[in-house]
CSV table of C-alpha atoms in Angstrom, one decimal:
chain,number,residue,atom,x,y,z
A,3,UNK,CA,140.0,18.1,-3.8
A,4,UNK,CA,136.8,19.8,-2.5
A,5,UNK,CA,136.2,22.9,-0.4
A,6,UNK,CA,133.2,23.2,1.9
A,7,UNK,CA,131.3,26.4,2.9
A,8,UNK,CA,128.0,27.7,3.7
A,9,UNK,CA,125.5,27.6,3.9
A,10,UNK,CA,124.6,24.1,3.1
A,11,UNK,CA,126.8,20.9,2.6
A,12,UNK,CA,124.3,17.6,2.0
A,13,UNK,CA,125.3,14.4,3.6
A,14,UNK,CA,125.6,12.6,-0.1
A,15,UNK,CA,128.8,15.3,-0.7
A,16,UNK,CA,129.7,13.9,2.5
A,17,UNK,CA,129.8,10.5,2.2
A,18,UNK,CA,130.8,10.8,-0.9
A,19,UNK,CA,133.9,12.3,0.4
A,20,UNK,CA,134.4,9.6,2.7
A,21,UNK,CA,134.0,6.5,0.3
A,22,UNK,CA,136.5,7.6,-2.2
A,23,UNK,CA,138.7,9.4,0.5
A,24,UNK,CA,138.9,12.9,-1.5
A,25,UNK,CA,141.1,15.8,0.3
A,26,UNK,CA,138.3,18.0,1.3
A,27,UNK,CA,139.1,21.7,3.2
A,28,UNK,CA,136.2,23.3,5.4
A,29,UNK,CA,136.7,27.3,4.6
A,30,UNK,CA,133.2,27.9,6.4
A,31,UNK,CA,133.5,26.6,9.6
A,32,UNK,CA,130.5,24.5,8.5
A,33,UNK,CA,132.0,20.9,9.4
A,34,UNK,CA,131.6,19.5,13.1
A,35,UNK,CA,135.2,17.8,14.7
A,36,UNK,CA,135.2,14.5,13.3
A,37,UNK,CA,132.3,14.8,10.6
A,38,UNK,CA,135.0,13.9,8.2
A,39,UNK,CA,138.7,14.2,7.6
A,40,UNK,CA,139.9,17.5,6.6
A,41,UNK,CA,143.4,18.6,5.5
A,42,UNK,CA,145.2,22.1,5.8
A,43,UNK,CA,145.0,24.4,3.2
A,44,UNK,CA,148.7,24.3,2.6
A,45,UNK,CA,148.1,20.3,1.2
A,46,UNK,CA,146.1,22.3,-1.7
A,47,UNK,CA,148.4,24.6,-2.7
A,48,UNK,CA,151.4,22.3,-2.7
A,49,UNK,CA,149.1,20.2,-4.9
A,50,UNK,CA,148.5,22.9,-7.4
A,51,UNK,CA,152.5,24.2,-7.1
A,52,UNK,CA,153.5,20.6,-8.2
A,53,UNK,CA,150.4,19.5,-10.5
A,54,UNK,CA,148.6,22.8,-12.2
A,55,UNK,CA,146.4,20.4,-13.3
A,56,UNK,CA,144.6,19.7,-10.5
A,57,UNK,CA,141.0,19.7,-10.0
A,58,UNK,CA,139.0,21.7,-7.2
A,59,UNK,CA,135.6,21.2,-6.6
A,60,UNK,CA,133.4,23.7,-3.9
A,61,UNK,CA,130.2,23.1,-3.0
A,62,UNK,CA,129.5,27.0,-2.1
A,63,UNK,CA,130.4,29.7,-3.8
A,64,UNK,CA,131.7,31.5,-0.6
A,65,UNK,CA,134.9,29.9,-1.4
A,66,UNK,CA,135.4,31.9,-3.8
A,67,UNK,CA,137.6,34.4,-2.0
A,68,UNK,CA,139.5,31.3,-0.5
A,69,UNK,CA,141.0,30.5,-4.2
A,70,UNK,CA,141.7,33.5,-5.5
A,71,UNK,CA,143.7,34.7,-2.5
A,72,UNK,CA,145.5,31.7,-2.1
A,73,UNK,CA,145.4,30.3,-5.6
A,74,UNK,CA,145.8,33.3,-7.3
A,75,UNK,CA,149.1,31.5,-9.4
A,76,UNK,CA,146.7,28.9,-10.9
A,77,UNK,CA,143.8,29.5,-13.8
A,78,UNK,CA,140.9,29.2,-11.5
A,79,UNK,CA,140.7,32.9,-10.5
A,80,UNK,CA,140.4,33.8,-14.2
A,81,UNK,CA,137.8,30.9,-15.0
A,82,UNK,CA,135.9,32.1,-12.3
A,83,UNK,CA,135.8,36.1,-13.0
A,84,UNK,CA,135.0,35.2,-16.7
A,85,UNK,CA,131.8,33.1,-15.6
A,86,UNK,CA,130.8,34.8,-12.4
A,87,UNK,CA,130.6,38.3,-14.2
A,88,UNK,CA,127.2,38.1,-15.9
A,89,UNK,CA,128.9,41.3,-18.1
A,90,UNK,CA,132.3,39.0,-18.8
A,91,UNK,CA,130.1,36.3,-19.9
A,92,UNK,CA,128.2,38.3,-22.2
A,93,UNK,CA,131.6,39.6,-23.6
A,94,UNK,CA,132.6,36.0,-24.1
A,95,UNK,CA,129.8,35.1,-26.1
A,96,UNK,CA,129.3,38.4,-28.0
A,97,UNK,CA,130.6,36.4,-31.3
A,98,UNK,CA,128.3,33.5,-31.1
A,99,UNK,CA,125.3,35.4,-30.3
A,100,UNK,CA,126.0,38.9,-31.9
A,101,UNK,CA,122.2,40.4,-31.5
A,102,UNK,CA,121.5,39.5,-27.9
A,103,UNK,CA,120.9,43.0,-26.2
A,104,UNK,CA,122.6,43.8,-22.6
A,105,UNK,CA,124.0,47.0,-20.9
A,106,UNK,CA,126.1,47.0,-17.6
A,107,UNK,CA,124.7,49.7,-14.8
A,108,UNK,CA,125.8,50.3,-11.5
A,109,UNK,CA,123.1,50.9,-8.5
A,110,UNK,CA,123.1,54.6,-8.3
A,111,UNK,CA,122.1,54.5,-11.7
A,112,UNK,CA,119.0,53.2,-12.2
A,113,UNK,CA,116.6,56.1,-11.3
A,114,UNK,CA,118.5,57.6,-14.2
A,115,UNK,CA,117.6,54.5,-17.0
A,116,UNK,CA,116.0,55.7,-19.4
A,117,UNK,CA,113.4,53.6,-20.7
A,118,UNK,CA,113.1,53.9,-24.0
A,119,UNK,CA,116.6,52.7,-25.0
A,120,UNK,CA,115.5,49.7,-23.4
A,121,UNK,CA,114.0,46.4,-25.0
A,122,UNK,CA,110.7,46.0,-23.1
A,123,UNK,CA,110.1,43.7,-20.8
A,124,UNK,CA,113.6,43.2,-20.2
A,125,UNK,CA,115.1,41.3,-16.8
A,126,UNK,CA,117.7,43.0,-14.8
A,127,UNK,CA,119.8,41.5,-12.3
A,128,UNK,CA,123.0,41.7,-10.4
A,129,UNK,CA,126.3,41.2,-12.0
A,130,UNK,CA,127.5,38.7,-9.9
A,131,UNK,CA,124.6,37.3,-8.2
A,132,UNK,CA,123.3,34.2,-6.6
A,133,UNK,CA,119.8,32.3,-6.6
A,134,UNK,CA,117.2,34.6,-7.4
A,135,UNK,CA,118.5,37.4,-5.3
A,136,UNK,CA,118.0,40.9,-7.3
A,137,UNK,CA,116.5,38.8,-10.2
A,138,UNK,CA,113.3,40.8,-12.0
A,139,UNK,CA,111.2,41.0,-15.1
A,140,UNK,CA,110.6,44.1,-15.9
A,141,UNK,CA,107.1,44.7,-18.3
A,142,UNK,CA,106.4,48.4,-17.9
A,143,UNK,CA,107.4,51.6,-16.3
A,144,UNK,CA,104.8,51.3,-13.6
A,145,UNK,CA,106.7,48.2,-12.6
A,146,UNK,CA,110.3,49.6,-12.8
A,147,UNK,CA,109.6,51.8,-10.3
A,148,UNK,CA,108.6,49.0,-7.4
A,149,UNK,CA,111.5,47.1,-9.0
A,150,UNK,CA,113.9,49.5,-8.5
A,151,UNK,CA,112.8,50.1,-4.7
A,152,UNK,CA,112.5,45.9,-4.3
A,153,UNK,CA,116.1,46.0,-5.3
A,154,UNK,CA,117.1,48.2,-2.5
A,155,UNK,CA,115.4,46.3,-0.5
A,156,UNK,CA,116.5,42.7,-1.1
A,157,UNK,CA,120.3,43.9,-1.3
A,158,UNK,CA,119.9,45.4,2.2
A,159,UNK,CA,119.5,42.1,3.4
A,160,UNK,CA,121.7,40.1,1.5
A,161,UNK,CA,124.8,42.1,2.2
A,162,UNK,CA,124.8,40.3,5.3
A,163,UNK,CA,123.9,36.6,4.4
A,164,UNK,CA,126.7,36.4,1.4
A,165,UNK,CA,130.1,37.7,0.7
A,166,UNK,CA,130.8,40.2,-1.9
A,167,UNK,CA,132.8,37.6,-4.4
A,168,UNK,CA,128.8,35.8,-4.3
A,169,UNK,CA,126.4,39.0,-4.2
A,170,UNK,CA,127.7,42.2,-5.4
A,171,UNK,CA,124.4,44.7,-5.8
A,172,UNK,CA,127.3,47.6,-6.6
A,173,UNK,CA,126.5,46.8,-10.7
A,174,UNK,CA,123.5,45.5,-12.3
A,175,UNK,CA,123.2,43.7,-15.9
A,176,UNK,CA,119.7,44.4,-17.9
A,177,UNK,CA,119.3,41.8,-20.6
A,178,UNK,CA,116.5,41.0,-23.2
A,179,UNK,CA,114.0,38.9,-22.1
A,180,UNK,CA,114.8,35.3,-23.1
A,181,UNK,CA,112.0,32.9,-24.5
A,182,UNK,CA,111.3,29.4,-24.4
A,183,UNK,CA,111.5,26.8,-21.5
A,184,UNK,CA,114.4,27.2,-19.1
A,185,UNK,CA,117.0,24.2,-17.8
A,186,UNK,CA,119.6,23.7,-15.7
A,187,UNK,CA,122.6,21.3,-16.1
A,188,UNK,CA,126.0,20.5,-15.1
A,189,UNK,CA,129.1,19.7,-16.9
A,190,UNK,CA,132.6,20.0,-16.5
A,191,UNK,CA,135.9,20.6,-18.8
A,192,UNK,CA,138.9,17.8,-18.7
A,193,UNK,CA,142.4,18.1,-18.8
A,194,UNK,CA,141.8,18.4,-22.8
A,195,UNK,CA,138.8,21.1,-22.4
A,196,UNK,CA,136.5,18.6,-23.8
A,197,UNK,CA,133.1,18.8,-22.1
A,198,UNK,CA,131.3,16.0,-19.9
A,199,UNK,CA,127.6,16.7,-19.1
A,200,UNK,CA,126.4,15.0,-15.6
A,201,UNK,CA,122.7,15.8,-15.6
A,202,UNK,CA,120.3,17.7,-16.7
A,203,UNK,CA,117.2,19.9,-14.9
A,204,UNK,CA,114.2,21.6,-16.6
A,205,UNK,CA,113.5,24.7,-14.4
A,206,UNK,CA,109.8,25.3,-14.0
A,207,UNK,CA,107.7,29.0,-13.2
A,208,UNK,CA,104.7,29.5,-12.0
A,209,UNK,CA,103.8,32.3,-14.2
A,210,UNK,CA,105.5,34.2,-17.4
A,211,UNK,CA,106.7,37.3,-14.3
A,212,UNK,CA,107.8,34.3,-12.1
A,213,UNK,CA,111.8,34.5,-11.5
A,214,UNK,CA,112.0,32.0,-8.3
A,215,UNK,CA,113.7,28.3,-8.0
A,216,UNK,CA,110.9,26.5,-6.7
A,217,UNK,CA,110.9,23.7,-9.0
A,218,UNK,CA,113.2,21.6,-11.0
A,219,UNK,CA,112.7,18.4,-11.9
A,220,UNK,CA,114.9,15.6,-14.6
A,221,UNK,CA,114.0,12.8,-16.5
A,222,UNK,CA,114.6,10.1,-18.6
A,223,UNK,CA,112.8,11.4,-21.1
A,224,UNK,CA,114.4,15.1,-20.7
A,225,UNK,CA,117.8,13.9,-21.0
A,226,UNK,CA,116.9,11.8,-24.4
A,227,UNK,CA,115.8,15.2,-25.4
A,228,UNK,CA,118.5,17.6,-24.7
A,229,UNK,CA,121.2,15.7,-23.9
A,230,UNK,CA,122.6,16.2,-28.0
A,231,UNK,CA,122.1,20.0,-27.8
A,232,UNK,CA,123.4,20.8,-24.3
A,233,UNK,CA,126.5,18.8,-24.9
A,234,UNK,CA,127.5,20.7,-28.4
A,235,UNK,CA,126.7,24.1,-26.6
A,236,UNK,CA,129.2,23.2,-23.7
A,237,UNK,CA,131.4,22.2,-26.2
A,238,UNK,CA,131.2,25.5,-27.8
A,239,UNK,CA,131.5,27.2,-25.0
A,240,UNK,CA,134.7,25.1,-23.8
A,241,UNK,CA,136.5,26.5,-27.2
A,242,UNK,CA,135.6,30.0,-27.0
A,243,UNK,CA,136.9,30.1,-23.0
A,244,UNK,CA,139.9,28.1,-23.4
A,245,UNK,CA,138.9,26.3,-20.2
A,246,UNK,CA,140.2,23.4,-18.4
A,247,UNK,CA,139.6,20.9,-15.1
A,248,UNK,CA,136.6,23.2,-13.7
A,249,UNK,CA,132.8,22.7,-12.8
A,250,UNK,CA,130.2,24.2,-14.1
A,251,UNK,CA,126.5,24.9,-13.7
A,252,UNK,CA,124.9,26.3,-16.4
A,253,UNK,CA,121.2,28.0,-17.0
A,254,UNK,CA,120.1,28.0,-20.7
A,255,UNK,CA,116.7,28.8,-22.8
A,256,UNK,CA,115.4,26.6,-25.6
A,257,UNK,CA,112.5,28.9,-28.0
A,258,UNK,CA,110.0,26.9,-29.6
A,259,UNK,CA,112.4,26.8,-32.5
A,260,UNK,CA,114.5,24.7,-30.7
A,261,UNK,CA,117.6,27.6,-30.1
A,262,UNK,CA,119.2,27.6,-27.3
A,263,UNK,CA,120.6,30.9,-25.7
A,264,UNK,CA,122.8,30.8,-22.5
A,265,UNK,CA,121.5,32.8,-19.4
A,266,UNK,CA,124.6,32.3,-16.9
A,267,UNK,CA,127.5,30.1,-15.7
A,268,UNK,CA,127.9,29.3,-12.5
A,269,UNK,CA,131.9,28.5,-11.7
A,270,UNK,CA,133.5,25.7,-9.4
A,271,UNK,CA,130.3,24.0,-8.5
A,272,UNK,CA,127.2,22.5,-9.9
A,273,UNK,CA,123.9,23.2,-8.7
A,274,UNK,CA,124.3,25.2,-5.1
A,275,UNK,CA,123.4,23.9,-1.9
A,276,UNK,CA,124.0,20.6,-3.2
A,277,UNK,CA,121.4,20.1,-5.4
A,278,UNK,CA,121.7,19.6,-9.0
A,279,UNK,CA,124.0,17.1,-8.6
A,280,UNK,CA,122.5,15.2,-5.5
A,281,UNK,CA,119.1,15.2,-7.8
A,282,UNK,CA,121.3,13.6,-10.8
A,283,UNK,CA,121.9,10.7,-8.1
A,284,UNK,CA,118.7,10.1,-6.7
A,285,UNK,CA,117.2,9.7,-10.5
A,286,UNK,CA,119.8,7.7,-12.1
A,287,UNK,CA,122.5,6.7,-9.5
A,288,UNK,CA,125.4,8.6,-10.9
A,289,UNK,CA,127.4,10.6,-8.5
A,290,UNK,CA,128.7,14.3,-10.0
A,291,UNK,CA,131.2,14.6,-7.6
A,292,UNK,CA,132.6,11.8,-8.9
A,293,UNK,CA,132.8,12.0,-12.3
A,294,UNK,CA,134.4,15.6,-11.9
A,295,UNK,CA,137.4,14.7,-9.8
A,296,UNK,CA,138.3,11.4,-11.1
A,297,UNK,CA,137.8,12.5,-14.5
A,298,UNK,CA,134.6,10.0,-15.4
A,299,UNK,CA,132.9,10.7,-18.4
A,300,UNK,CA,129.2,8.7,-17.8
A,301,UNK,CA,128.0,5.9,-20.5
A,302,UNK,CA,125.1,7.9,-21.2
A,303,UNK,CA,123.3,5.1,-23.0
A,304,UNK,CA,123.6,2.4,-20.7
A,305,UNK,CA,122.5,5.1,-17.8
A,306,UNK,CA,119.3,6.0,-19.7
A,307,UNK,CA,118.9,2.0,-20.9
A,308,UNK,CA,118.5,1.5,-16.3
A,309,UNK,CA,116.5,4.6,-15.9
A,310,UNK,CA,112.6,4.5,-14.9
A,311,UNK,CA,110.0,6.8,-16.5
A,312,UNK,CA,109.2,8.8,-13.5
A,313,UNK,CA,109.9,12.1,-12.6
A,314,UNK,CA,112.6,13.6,-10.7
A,315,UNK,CA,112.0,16.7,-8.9
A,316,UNK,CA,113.6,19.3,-6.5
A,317,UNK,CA,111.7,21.6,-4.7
A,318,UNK,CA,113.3,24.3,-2.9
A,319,UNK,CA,110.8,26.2,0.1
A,320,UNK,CA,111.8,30.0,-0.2
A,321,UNK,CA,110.1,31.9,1.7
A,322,UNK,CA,106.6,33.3,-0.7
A,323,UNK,CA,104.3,33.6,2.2
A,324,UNK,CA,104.7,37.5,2.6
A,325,UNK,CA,105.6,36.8,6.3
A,326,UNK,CA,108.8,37.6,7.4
A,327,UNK,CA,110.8,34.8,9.3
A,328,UNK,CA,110.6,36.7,12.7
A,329,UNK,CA,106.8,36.6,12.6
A,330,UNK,CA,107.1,32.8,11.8
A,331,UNK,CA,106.5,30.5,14.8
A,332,UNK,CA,107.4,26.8,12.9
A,333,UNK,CA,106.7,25.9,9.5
A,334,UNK,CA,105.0,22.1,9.5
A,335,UNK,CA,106.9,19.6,7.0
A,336,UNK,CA,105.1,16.7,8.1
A,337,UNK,CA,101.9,18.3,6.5
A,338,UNK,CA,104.3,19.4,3.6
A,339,UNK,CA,105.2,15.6,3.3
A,340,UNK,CA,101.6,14.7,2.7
A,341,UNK,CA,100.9,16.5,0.0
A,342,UNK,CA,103.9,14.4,-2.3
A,343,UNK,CA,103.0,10.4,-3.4
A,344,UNK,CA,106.5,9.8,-3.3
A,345,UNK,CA,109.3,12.1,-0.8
A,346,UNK,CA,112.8,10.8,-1.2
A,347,UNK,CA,114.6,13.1,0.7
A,348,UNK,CA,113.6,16.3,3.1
A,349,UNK,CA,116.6,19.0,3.7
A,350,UNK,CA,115.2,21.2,6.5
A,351,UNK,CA,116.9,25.0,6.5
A,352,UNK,CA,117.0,27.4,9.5
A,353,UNK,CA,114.6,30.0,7.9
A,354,UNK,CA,115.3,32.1,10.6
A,355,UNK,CA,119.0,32.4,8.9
A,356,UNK,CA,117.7,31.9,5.4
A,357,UNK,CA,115.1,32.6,3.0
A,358,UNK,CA,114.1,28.9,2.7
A,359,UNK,CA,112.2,26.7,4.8
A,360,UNK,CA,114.1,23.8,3.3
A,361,UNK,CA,114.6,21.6,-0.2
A,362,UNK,CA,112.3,18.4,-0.8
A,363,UNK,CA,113.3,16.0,-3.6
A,364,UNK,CA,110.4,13.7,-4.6
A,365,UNK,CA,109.9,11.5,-7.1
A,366,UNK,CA,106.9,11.2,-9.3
A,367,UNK,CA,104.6,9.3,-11.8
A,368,UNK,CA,103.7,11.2,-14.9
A,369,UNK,CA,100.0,10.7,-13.7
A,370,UNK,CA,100.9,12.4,-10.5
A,371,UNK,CA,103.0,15.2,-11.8
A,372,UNK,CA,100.3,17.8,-10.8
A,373,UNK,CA,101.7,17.4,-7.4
A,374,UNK,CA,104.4,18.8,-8.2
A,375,UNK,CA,102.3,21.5,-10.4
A,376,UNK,CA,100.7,22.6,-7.3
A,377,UNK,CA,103.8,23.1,-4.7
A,378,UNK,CA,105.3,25.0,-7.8
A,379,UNK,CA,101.9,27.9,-8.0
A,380,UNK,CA,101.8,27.8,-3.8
A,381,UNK,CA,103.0,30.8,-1.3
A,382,UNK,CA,103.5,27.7,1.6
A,383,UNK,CA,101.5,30.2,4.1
A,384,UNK,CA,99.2,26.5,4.7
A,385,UNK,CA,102.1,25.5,6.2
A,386,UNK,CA,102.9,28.3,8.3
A,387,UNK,CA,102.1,29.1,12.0
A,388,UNK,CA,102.5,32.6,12.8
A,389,UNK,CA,103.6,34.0,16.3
């Protein structure tokens, strides 16, 4: 079963729900009358009453509330609070990584931090947070203080875009700077709490105080690489939760040593606004949504045998021009098309809503990837007309 909210639901989650005829429940007003078939929300929680181990996909966290007021007498509630809460999650891992610094403080705090009990740089973010919102690096005390006013600032405008179960800028988390290269993957937890990886994304910045989304991209080669690694860490992870039927998205660091160290878990979905998971198809034609709910575990080495060598990447438009939307007469994606050797799909977004012009998936020979390398280090204002 799959709930559906804003903001974004891609038409790939749609047909998907068509062809293999999964219950699906719109919780956003976000589906038009006769899009696709929707049930009641009673059908789901007569599902769960009489089959607890049922699985629930959502493609938006703003379902959140949804489930734990209604499904409050399954697990889900408590799988999501444990991975939601950047604090719980650090709690839950405390024994595997004993050394990793973090401290819990709430938003009236911070002019009252003291510095020097601090690891510098350090990132601070919100507990329970979504995309890059609140996200900072933190290298100096000059800094903190435009940090600390930039928080403010973004959380102004984010109270009215997400609910509280997605952004809550009541309490903040301020964690050790993590090295190494950053990626992206999803996986899920069977009726056994085994865990199935479906794809795998290497996040890219433009710049060591970079903290955006712009790029992420998969390959064949990146999944050779990590797939080993990433699979034993979810494993790991599935033990120490006790955790069953659920969806995950999880961020990770590797150092040049090759550890990995955990930097969140995203419950109930994969990649948000449909894209980890969408990207995983385009690249190597297996469908996430899939797997999850009919319990699939992919044949990894016949996927990669059928895979090409070229590269995979998502590109998501936020807004970096230092214009805001209501000075913004029309951004030009034709021109933004031309600049890519290869556009598979363009996902426009009303920026006037949302910080995001839109999400571009493009594929990519190796030759070419400085494409890619270029839309990643850009502010878009070349494709900007102001009013």
């Amino acid at each position: 079963m799959i709930l559906l909210d804003k903001p974004y639901v891609s038409q790939f989650l749609k047909d998907t729900i068509t062809k293999y005829n999964f219950s699906a429940l719109d919780t956003g007003n976000i589906i038009e009358d006769g899009e696709i078939a929707l049930i009641k929300p009673e059908a789901i929680i007569q599902q769960f009453e009489h089959e607890p181990n049922s699985r629930l996909y959502t493609n938006s966290e703003n379902s959140i509330n949804w489930v734990s007021t209604h499904l409050a007498f399954t697990k889900l509630p408590e799988y999501i609070k444990l991975f939601k809460n950047k604090i719980e999650f650090r709690k839950l891992i405390k024994s595997i990584y004993p050394n990793f610094f973090f401290k819990e403080v709430s938003l009236q705090d911070l002019d009252h931090i003291n510095l020097e009990d601090l690891p510098m740089p350090f990132i601070i973010k919100p507990t329970v947070g979504f995309l890059s919102l609140g996200v900072h690096k933190v290298v100096n005390k000059e800094e903190w203080l435009k940090v600390k006013q930039d928080i403010h600032k973004e959380f102004s405008n984010a109270k009215s875009l997400f609910p509280i179960e997605v952004i809550n800028a009541s309490s903040f988390i301020i964690e050790e700077v993590i090295a190494g290269n950053e990626f992206a993957f999803d996986a899920y937890f069977d009726e056994k709490g085994e865990a199935v990886v479906l794809g795998i994304t290497q996040h890219l910045f433009a710049s060591e105080k970079d903290v955006s989304d712009r790029v992420y991209f998969t390959s064949k080669e990146l999944i050779q690489t990590y797939l080993p690694q990433f699979t034993l860490f979810v494993k790991s992870l599935g033990k120490q939760a006790d955790i069953k039927n659920f969806p995950v998205h999880i961020e990770v660091r590797v150092d040049h040593k090759g550890k990995l160290i955990p930097i969140e878990v995203n419950p109930m979905r994969f990649g948000g606004w449909c894209t980890t998971a969408d990207l995983t198809h385009l690249a190597m034609s297996l469908n996430p949504y899939h797997c999850f709910l009919k319990n699939i575990k992919p044949d990894w080495e016949q996927i990669l045998n059928d895979m090409d060598d070229e590269i995979y990447s998502l590109i998501i438009l936020d807004n970096s021009t230092g214009i805001s939307s209501g000075n913004i007469a029309q951004f030009d994606y034709e021109k933004l098309l031309k600049q890519f050797s290869n556009p598979l799909e363009l996902r426009k977004i009303d920026y006037k809503t949302y910080p995001i012009f839109g999400m571009l998936y493009t594929k990519s020979e190796k030759s070419k990837f400085r494409e890619i390398e270029e839309i990643l280090v850009s502010n878009l204002r070349e494709f900007v007309t102001e009013k």
